Short mmCIF file of C-alpha atoms in Angstrom, two decimals:
data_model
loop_
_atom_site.label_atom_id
_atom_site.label_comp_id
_atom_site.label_asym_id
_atom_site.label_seq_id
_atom_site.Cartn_x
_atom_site.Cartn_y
_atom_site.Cartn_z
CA UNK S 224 -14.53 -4.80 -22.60
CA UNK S 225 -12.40 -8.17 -22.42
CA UNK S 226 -11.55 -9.44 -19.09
CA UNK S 227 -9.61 -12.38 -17.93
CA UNK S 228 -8.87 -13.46 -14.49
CA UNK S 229 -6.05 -15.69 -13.40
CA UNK S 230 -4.05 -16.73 -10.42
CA UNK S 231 -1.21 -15.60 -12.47
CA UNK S 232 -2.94 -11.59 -12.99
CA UNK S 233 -6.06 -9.84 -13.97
CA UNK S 234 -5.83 -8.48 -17.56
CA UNK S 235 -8.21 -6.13 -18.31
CA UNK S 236 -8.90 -4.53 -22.06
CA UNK S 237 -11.35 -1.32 -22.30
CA UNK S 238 -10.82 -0.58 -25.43
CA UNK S 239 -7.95 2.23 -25.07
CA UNK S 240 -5.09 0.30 -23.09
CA UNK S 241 -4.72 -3.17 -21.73
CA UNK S 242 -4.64 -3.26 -17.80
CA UNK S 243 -2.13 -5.48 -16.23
CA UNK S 244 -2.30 -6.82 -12.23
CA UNK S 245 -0.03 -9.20 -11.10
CA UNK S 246 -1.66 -11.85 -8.97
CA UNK S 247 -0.90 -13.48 -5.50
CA UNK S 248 0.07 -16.74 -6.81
CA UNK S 249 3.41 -18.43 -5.20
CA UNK S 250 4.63 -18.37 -8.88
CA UNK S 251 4.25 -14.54 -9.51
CA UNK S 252 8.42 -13.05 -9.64
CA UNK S 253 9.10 -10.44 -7.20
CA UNK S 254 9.61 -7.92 -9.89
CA UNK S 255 5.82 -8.45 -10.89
CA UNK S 256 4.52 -8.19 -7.43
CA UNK S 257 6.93 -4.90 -6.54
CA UNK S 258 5.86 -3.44 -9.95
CA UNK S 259 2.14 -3.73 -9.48
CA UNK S 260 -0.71 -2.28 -11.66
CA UNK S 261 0.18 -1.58 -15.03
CA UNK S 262 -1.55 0.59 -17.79
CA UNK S 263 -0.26 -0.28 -21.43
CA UNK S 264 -2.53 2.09 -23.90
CA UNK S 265 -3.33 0.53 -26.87
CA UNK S 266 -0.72 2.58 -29.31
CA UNK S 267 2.05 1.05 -27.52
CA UNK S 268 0.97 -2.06 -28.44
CA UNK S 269 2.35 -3.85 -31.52
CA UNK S 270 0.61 -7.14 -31.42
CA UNK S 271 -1.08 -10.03 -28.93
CA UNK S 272 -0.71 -13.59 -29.02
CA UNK S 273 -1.75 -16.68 -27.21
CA UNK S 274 -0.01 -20.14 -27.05
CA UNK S 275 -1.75 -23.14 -25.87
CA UNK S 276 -0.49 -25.55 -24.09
CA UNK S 277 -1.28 -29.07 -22.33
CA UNK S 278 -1.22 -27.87 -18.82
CA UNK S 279 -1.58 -23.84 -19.18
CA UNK S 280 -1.53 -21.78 -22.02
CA UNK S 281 0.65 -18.33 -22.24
CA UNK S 282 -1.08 -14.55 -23.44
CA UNK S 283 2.03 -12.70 -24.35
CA UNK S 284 1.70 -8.75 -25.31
CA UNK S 285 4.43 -7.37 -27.95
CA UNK S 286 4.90 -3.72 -27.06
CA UNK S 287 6.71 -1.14 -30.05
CA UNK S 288 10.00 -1.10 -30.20
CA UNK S 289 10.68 1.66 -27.62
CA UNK S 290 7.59 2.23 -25.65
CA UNK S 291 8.22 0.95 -22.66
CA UNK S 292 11.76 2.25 -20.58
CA UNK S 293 11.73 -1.10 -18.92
CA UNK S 294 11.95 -3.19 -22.08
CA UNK S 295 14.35 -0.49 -23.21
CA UNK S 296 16.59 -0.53 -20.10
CA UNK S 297 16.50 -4.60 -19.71
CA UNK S 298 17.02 -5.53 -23.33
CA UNK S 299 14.00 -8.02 -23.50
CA UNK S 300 16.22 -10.17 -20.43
CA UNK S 301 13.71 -10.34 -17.99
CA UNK S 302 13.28 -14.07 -16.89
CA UNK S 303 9.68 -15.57 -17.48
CA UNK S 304 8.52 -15.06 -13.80
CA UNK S 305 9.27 -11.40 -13.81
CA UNK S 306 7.98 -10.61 -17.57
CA UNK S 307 5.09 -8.34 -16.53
CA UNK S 308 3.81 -8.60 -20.34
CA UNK S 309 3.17 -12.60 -19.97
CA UNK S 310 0.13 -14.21 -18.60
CA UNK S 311 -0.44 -17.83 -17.18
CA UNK S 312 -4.13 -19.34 -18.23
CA UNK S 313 -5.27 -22.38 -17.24
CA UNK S 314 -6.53 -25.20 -19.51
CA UNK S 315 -10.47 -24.07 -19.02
CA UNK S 316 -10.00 -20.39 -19.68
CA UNK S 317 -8.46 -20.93 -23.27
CA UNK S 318 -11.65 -20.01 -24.57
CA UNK S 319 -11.52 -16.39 -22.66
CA UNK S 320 -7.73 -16.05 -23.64
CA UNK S 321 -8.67 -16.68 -27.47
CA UNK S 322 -11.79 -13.81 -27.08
CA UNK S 323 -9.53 -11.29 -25.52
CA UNK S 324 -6.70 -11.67 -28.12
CA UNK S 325 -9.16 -11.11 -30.78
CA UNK S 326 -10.79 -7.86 -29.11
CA UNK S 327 -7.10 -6.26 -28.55
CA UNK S 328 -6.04 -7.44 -31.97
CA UNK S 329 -9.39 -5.98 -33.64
CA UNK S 330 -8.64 -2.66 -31.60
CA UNK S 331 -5.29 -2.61 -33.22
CA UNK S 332 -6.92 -3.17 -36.41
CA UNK S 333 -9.73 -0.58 -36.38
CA UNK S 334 -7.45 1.60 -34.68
CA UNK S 335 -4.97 1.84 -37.42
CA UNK S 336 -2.22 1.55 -34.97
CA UNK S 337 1.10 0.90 -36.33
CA UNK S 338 3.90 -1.90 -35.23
CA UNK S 339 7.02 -0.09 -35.95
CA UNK S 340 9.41 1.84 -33.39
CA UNK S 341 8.21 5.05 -31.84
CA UNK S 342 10.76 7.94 -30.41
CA UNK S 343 9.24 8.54 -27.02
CA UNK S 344 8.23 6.31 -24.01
CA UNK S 345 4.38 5.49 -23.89
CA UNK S 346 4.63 4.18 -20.41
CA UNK S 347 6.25 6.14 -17.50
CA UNK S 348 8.28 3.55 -15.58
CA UNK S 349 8.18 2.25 -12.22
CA UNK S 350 7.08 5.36 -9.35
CA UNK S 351 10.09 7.07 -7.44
CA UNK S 352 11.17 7.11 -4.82
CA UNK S 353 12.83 3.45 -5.05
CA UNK S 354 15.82 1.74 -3.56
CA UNK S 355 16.67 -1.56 -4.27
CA UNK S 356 19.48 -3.65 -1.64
CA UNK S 357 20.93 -6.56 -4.20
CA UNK S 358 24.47 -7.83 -4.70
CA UNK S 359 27.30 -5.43 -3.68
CA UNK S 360 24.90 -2.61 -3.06
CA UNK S 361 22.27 -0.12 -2.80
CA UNK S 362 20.80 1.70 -5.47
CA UNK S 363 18.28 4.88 -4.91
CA UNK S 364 16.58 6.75 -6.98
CA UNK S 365 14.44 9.73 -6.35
CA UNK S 366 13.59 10.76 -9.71
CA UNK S 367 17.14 13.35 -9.52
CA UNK S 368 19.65 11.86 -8.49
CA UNK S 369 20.58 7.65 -8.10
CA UNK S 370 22.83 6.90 -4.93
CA UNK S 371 25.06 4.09 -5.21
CA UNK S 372 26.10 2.39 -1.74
CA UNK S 373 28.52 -0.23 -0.84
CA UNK S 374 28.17 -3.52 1.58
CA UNK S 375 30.89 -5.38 3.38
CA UNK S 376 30.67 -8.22 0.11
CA UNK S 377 32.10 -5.05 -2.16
CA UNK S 378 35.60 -5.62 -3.67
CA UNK S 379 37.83 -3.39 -1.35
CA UNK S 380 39.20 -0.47 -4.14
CA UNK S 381 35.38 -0.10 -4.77
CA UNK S 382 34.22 0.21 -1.51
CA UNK S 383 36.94 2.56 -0.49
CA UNK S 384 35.91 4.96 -2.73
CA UNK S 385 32.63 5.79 -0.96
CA UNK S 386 29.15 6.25 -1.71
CA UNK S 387 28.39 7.59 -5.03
CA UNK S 388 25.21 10.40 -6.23
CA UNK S 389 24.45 10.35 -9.94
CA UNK S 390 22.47 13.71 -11.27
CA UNK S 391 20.21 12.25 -13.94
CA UNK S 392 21.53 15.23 -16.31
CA UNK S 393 25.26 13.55 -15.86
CA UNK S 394 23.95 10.11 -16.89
CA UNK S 395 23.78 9.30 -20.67
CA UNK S 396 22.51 5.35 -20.36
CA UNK S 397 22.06 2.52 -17.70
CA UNK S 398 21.08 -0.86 -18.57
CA UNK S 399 20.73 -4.02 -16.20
CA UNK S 400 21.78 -7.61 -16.89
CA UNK S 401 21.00 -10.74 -14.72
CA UNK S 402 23.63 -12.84 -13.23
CA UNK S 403 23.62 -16.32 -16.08
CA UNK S 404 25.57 -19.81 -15.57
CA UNK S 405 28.96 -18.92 -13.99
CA UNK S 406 28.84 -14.80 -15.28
CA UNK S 407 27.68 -12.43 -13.01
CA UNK S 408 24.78 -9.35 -13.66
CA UNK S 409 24.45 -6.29 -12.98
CA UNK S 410 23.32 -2.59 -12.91
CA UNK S 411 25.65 -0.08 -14.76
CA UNK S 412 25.03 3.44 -15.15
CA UNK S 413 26.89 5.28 -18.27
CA UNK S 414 28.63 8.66 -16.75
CA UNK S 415 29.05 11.54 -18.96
CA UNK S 416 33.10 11.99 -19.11
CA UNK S 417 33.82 8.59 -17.07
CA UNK S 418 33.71 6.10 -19.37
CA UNK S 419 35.34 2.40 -17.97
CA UNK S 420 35.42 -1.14 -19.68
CA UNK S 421 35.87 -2.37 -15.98
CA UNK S 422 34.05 -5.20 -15.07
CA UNK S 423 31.40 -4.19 -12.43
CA UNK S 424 33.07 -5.84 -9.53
CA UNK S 425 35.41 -2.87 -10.02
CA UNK S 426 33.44 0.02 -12.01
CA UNK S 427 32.16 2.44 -9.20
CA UNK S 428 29.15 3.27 -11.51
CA UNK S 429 27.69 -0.33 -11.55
CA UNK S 430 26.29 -2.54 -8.91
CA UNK S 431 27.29 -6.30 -9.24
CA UNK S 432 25.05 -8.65 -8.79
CA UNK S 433 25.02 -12.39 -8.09
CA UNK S 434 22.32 -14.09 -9.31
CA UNK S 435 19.45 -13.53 -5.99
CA UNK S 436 15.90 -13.33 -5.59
CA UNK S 437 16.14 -9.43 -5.19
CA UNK S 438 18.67 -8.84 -8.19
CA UNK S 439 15.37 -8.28 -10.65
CA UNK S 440 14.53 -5.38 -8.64
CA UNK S 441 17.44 -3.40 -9.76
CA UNK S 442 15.47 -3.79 -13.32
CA UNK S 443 13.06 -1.53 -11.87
CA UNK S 444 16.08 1.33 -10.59
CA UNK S 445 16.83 0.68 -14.18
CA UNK S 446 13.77 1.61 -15.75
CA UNK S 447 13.15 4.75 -13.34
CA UNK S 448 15.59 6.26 -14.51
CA UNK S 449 15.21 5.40 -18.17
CA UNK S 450 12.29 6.91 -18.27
CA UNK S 451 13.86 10.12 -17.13
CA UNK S 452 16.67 9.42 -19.44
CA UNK S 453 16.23 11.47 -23.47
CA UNK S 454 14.67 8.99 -25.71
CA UNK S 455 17.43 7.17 -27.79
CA UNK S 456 15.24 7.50 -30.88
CA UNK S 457 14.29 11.24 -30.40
CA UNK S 458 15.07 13.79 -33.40
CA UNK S 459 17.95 15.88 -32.19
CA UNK S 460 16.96 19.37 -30.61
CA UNK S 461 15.49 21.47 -32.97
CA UNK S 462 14.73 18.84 -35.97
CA UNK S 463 11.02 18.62 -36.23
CA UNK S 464 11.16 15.27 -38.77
CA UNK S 465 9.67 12.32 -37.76
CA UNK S 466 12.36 9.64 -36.95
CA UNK S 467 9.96 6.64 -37.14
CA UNK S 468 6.79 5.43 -38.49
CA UNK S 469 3.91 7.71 -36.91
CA UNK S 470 0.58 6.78 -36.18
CA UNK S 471 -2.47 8.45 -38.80
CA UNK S 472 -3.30 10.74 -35.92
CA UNK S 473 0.26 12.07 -35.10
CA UNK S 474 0.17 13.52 -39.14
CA UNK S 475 -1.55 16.34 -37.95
CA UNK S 476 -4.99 17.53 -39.09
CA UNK S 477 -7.06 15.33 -41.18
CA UNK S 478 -9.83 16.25 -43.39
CA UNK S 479 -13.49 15.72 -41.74
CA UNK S 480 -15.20 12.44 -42.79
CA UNK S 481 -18.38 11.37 -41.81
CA UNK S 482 -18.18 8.44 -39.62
CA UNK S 483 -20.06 6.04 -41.83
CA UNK S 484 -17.58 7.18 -44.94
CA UNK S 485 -14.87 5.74 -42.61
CA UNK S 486 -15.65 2.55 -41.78
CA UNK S 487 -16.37 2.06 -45.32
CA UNK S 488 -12.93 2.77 -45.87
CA UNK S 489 -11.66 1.00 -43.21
CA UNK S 490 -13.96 -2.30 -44.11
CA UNK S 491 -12.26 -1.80 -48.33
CA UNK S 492 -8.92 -1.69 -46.48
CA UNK S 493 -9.42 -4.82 -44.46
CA UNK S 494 -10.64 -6.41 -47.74
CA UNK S 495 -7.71 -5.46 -49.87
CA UNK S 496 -5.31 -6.87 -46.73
CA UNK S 497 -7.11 -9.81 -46.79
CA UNK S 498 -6.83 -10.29 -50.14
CA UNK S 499 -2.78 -10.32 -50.34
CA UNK S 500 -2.80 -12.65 -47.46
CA UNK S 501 -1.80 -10.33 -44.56
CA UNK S 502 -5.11 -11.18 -42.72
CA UNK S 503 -5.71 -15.04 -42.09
CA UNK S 504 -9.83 -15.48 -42.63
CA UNK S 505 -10.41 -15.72 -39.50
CA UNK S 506 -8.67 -12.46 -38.48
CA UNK S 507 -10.80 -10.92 -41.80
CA UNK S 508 -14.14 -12.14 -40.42
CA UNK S 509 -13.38 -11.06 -36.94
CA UNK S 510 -12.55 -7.25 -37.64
CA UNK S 511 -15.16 -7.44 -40.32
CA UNK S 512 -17.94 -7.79 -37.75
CA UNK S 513 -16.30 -5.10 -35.23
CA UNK S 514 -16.61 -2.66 -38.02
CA UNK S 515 -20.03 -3.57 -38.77
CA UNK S 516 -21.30 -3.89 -35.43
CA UNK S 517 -19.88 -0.44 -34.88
CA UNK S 518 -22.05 0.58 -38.10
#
C-alpha cells in the first residue's frame, strides 16, 4: 500500500484503485470538499505523474478517456482548485509523492491495464439527491428527473415560462461550462425534440451562470446525471463488438497458466518494452523488482 497525506487530501493506493479525500485546507475548491471521498479503481486509470516544484510539487492522475462522467460532462474545464484528480505536496514529501507514483505506475504495468478509451463509466458520479442554487437558478436532481427553477436575476421570457422537470429518458446530453473573462458559463441540458442555439440567458433548458463560488457545483448536477446518461462510446443496442481497446481480461476466457509461467512472461515483455525505448531504465528496474518480489 502507498499512502500520502497532505493538507491538500489523503491519497491512498491498495493496490486495486487509488483513494482520493479532499482535505480541510483553506485552499481546497468547494467542488472538492462537496464531492468528498473518491474511489478511482485502477483500470480507469491511464497514467500518474508528479511535477516538482520550488514551493510544492503537483501528483496529477490521468483517467481513460471516458471513465469518469465528470470528466466527460465538464470537458477537462474544471479550474485547478476544484480538479479532484490533482494533489498539492509539500517540498519534504517529494520523496513519498515519487514512491507512490511508482507503485500506481508498476500496478498499471503488472496489471496490463490499457490507456486507451473505454465505452462505459468506471466511476458512478456524484450521489443523488443533489440541488445546486448558482446563477439564474436551481438545478435538482434525484437520479429521475432534473428540476430547473428560476430566481428574480432570470431574464424575464425565461422566468415566465416556469419551472421546468427533465425525465432523464428525454435528455440526450448536458455539459457545464464556467463563466471565463467577460463570457458567461453555464449548465445546459440537450432535450430530445427541443433543440435551441439560444444563448443560456434565454434557453429554458440551461442555467446561466456568472462566474461565483457556487457555479462549480453545477459540475456535479452535471455529472449525476451523466452518469445516468447512455455511454457516448457504447456499441449500439444489439452489436456485441468491442468499440475500443479492451483490457486482457474483458477478452473472455484465457487459457490456465501457472502463476510462475506468467510473470516470466510478463518480466520478457517488460524487457522487450524496454528495449524499444517505451520504458525509461528507471521505470524497467522498478517493475522489474515488483515482478520479482512477487516471485
Amino acid at each position: 500500500m502507498a499512502e500520502i497525506i497532505q493538507k491538500d487530501g489523503t491519497w491512498v493506493f491498495d493496490g486495486d484503485a487509488v483513494r482520493l479525500t479532499p482535505g480541510r485546507d483553506k485552499s481546497v475548491g468547494v467542488l472538492r470538499r462537496t464531492l468528498g471521498e473518491l474511489v478511482v479503481p485502477l483500470e480507469a486509470l491511464a497514467g500518474v505523474s508528479f511535477e516538482q516544484g520550488r514551493r510544492a510539487g503537483r501528483l496529477r492522475l490521468r483517467l481513460r478517456e471516458g471513465a469518469d462522467p465528470l470528466l466527460h460532462a465538464t470537458g477537462g474545464r474544471l479550474g485547478e482548485p476544484h480538479d479532484p484528480y490533482q494533489l498539492l505536496v509539500e517540498p519534504e514529501r517529494h520523496g513519498v509523492a515519487e514512491y507512490f507514483t511508482d507503485e500506481v505506475r508498476n500496478a498499471l504495468l503488472l496489471d496490463e491495464v490499457g490507456s486507451g478509451p473505454v465505452d462505459r463509466f468506471l466511476l458512478p458520479g456524484p450521489s443523488v439527491p443533489l440541488s445546486v442554487s448558482a446563477g439564474d437558478g436551481t438545478a435538482s436532481f434525484d437520479g429521475d428527473r432534473v428540476r430547473l427553477e428560476w430566481n428574480w436575476k432570470t431574464e424575464d421570457a425565461k422566468a415566465a415560462a416556469g419551472a421546468r422537470t427533465l425525465a432523464v429518458g428525454d435528455i440526450t446530453g448536458v455539459e457545464w461550462h464556467p463563466a471565463v473573462g467577460l463570457e458567461n458559463g453555464s449548465l445546459r441540458f440537450a432535450v430530445r425534440g427541443a433543440a435551441t442555439k439560444a444563448p443560456p440567458k434565454y434557453d429554458p433548458n440551461s442555467v446561466e451562470l456568472w462566474g461565483f463560488k457556487r457555479d462549480p457545483l453545477m459540475a456535479l448536477v452535471a455529472a449525476a446525471v451523466q452518469a445516468r446518461l447512455p455511454h457516448p462510446a457504447a456499441p449500439p443496442a444489439g452489436d456485441v463488438r468491442p468499440s475500443g481497446p479492451l483490457l486482457p481480461r474483458q477478452l473472455g476466457p484465457a487459457p490456465a497458466e501457472d502463476g510462475h509461467d506468467a510473470l516470466l512472461r510478463r518480466l520478457r515483455e517488460l524487457g522487450e518494452l524496454h528495449r524499444t525505448g517505451v520504458l525509461t531504465d528507471e521505470e524497467f528496474t522498478a517493475a522489474k523488482q515488483a515482478i520479482l518480489g512477487r516471485m
